Coordinates of C-alpha atoms in Angstrom, one line a residue:
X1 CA 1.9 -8.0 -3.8
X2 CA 2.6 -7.2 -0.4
X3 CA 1.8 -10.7 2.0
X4 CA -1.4 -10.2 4.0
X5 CA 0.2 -9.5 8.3
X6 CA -1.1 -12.1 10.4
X7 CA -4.2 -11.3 12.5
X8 CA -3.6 -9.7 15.6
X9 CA -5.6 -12.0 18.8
X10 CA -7.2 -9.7 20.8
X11 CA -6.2 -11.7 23.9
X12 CA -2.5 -12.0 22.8
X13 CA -2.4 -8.3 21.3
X14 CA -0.5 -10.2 18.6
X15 CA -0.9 -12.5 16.1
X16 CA -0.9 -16.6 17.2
X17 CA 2.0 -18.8 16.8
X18 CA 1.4 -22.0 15.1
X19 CA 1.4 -24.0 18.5
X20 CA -1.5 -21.4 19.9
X21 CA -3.6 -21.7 16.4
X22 CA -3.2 -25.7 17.2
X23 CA -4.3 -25.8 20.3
X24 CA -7.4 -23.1 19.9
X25 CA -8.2 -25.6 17.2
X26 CA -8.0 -28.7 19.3
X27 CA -10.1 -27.1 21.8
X28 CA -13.3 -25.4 19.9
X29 CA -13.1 -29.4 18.5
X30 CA -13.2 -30.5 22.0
X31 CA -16.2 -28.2 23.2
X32 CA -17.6 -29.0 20.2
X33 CA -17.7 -32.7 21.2
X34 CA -18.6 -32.7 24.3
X35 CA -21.9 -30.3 23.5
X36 CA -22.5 -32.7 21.0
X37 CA -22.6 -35.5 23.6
X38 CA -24.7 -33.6 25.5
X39 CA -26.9 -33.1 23.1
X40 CA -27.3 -36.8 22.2
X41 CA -27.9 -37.7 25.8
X42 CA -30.8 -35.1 25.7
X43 CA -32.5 -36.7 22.8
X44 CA -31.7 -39.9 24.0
X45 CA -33.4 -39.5 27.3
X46 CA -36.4 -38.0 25.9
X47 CA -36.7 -40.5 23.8
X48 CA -36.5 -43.2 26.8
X49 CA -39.0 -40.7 28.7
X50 CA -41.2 -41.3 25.4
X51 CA -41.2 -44.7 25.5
X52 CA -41.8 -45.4 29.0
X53 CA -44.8 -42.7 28.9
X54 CA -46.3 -45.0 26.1
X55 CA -45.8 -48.6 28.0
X56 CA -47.2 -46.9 30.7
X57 CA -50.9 -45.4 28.1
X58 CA -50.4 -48.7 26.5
X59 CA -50.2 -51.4 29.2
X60 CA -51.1 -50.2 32.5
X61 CA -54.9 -49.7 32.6
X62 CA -56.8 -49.1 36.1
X63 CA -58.3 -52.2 37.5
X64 CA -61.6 -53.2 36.4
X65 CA -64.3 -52.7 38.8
X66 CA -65.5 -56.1 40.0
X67 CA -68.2 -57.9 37.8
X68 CA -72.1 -57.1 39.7
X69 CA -72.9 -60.4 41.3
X70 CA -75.7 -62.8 39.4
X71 CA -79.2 -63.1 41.6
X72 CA -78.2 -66.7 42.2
X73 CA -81.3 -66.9 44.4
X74 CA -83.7 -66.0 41.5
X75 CA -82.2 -68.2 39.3
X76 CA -82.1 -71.4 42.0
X77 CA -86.2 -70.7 42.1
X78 CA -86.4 -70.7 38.8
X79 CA -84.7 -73.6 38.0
X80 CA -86.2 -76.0 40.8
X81 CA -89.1 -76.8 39.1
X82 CA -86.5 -79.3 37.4
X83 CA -85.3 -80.3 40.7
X84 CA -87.6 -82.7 43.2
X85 CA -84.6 -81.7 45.6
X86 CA -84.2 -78.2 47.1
X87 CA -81.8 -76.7 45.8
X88 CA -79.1 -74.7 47.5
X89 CA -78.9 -70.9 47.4
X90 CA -77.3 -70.1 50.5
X91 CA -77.7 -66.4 51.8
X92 CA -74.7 -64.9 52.0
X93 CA -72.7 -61.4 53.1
X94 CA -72.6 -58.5 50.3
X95 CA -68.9 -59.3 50.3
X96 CA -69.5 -62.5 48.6
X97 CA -70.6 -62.6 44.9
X98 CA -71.6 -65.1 42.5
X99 CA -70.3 -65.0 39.2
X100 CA -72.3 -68.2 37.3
X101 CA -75.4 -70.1 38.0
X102 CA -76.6 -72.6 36.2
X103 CA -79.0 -76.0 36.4
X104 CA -77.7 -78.2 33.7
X105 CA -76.4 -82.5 33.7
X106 CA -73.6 -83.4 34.2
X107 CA -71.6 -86.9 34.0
X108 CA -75.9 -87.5 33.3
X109 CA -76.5 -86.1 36.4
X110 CA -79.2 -83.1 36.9
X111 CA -76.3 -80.6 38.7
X112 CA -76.8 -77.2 40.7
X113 CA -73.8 -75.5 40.2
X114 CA -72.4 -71.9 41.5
X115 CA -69.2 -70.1 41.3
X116 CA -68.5 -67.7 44.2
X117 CA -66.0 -65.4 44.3
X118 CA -65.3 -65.0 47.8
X119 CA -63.9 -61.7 50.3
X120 CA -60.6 -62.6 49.6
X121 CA -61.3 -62.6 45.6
X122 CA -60.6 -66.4 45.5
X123 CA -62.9 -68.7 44.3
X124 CA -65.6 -71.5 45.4
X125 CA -67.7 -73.6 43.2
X126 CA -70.9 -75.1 45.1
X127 CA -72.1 -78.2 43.5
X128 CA -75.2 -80.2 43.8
X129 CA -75.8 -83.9 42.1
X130 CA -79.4 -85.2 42.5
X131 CA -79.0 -88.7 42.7
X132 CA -75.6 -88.5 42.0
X133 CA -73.1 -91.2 41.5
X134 CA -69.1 -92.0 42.1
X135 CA -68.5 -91.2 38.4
X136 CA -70.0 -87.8 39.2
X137 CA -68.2 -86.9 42.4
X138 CA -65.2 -88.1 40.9
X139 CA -65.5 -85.5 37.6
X140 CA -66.9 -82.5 40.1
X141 CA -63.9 -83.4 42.2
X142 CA -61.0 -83.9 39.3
X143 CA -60.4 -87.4 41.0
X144 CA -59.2 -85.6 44.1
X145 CA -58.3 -88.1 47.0
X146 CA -59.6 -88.1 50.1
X147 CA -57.8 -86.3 53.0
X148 CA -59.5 -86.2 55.9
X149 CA -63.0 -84.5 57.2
X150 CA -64.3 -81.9 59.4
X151 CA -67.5 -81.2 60.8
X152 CA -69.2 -78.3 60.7
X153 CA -72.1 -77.3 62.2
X154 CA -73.1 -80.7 63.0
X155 CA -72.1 -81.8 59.1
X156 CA -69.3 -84.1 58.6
X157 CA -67.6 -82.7 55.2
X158 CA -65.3 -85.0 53.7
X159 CA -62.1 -83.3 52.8
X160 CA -59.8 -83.4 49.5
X161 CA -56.7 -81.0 50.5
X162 CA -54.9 -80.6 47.1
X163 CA -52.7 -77.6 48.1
X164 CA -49.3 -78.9 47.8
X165 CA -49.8 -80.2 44.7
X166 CA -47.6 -78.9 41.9
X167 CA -50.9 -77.1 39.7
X168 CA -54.1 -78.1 41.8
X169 CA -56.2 -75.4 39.9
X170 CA -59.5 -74.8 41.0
X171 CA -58.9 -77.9 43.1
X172 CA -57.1 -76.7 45.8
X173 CA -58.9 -77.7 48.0
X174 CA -62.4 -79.6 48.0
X175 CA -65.2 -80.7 50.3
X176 CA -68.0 -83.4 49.9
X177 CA -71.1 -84.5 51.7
X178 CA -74.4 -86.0 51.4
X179 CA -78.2 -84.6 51.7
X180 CA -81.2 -86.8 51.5
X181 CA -80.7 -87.6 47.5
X182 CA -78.1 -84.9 47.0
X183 CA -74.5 -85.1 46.9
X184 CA -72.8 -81.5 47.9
X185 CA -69.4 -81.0 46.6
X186 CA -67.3 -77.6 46.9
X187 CA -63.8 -77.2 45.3
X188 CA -61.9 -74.0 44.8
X189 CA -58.8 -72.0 46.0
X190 CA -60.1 -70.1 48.9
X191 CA -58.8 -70.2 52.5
X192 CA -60.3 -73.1 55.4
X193 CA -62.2 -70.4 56.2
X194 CA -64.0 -69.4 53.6
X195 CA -64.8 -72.7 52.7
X196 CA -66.1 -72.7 56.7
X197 CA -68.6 -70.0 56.3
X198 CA -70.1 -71.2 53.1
X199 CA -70.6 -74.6 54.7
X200 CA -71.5 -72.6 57.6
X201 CA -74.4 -70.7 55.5
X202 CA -75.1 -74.1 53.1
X203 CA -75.9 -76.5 56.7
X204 CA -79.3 -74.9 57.7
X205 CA -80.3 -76.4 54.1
X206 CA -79.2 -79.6 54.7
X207 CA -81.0 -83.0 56.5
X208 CA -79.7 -83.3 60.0
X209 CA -77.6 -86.3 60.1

């Protein structure tokens, strides 16, 4: 049988040697590898794509509207008739809301209490003890210590600055005073002056010293 001639390359117009066969070989391996890589970065980078669409479905959600504000008012009316001291519902801008409202005892002491959420969404608690005592003030106040005291609007507020504490809370800051047969105390995280209008908008319910 005559041996089968060698294929002619078109490119060469003869056949390859056996270094030329070699080195096509080592090349379509090469190209081969590198669209390989490619490839894989492709899928891997869809697949990262993937991923960070579903983190994004998953964990981002658009921020909940604020809650409407409770008709504190109302619910002061309603619950004076347990009350023989006015309670406090102090009229307020729409930028303020109330988020709880309640008449209930506390430390066994009948207690108004509020939760404002202020402007700056930080937060103000108003509470009122009816005959209340230092066991009381010292509960509503998380055994705070007196800082100082500022008048406002012709009430001296006693002051409990908690600020620079490591984890004041709620507590951050806390002012007391006294009403006829009321004790006042506010406590929450909101700036000197929020806490300044709501004692602003709380004095015109309160006995002249």
């Amino acid at each position: 049988m005559t041996p089968k001639e060698p294929a002619i390359v078109a490119e060469l117009g003869r056949p390859e040697t056996a270094d030329e066969t070699a080195q096509r070989k080592a090349e379509n391996s090469r190209k081969h590898r590198a669209n390989q890589t490619a490839l894989n970065l492709v899928g891997a980078t869809v697949a990262s794509l993937a991923i960070v669409a579903f983190l994004i479905i998953v964990v981002v959600r658009p921020t909940p509207a604020p809650a409407e504000s409770i008709d504190y008012i109302t619910i002061a009316s309603q619950a004076q008739v347990n009350s023989d001291q006015p309670l406090l519902a102090p009229v307020l801008p729409d930028t303020w809301a109330a988020n709880d409202a309640r008449f209930e005892s506390r430390s066994q002491v009948p207690t108004w209490y509020i939760g404002f959420v202020t402007p700056k969404t930080q937060f103000i608690a108003l509470n009122q003890g009816i005959g209340a005592n230092p066991t009381w003030q010292a509960a509503v106040l998380d055994n705070a210590t007196e800082t100082g005291s500022v008048t406002i609007e012709g009430v001296t507020w006693t002051v409990f600055d908690q600020r620079d504490s490591a984890s004041p809370g709620n507590f951050a800051y806390s002012m007391a005073t006294t009403s006829g047969d009321s004790t006042i105390v506010l406590h929450g995280t909101a700036s000197d002056s929020e806490f300044e209008a709501l004692a602003t908008a709380i004095s015109p319910e309160l006995d002249a010293p």
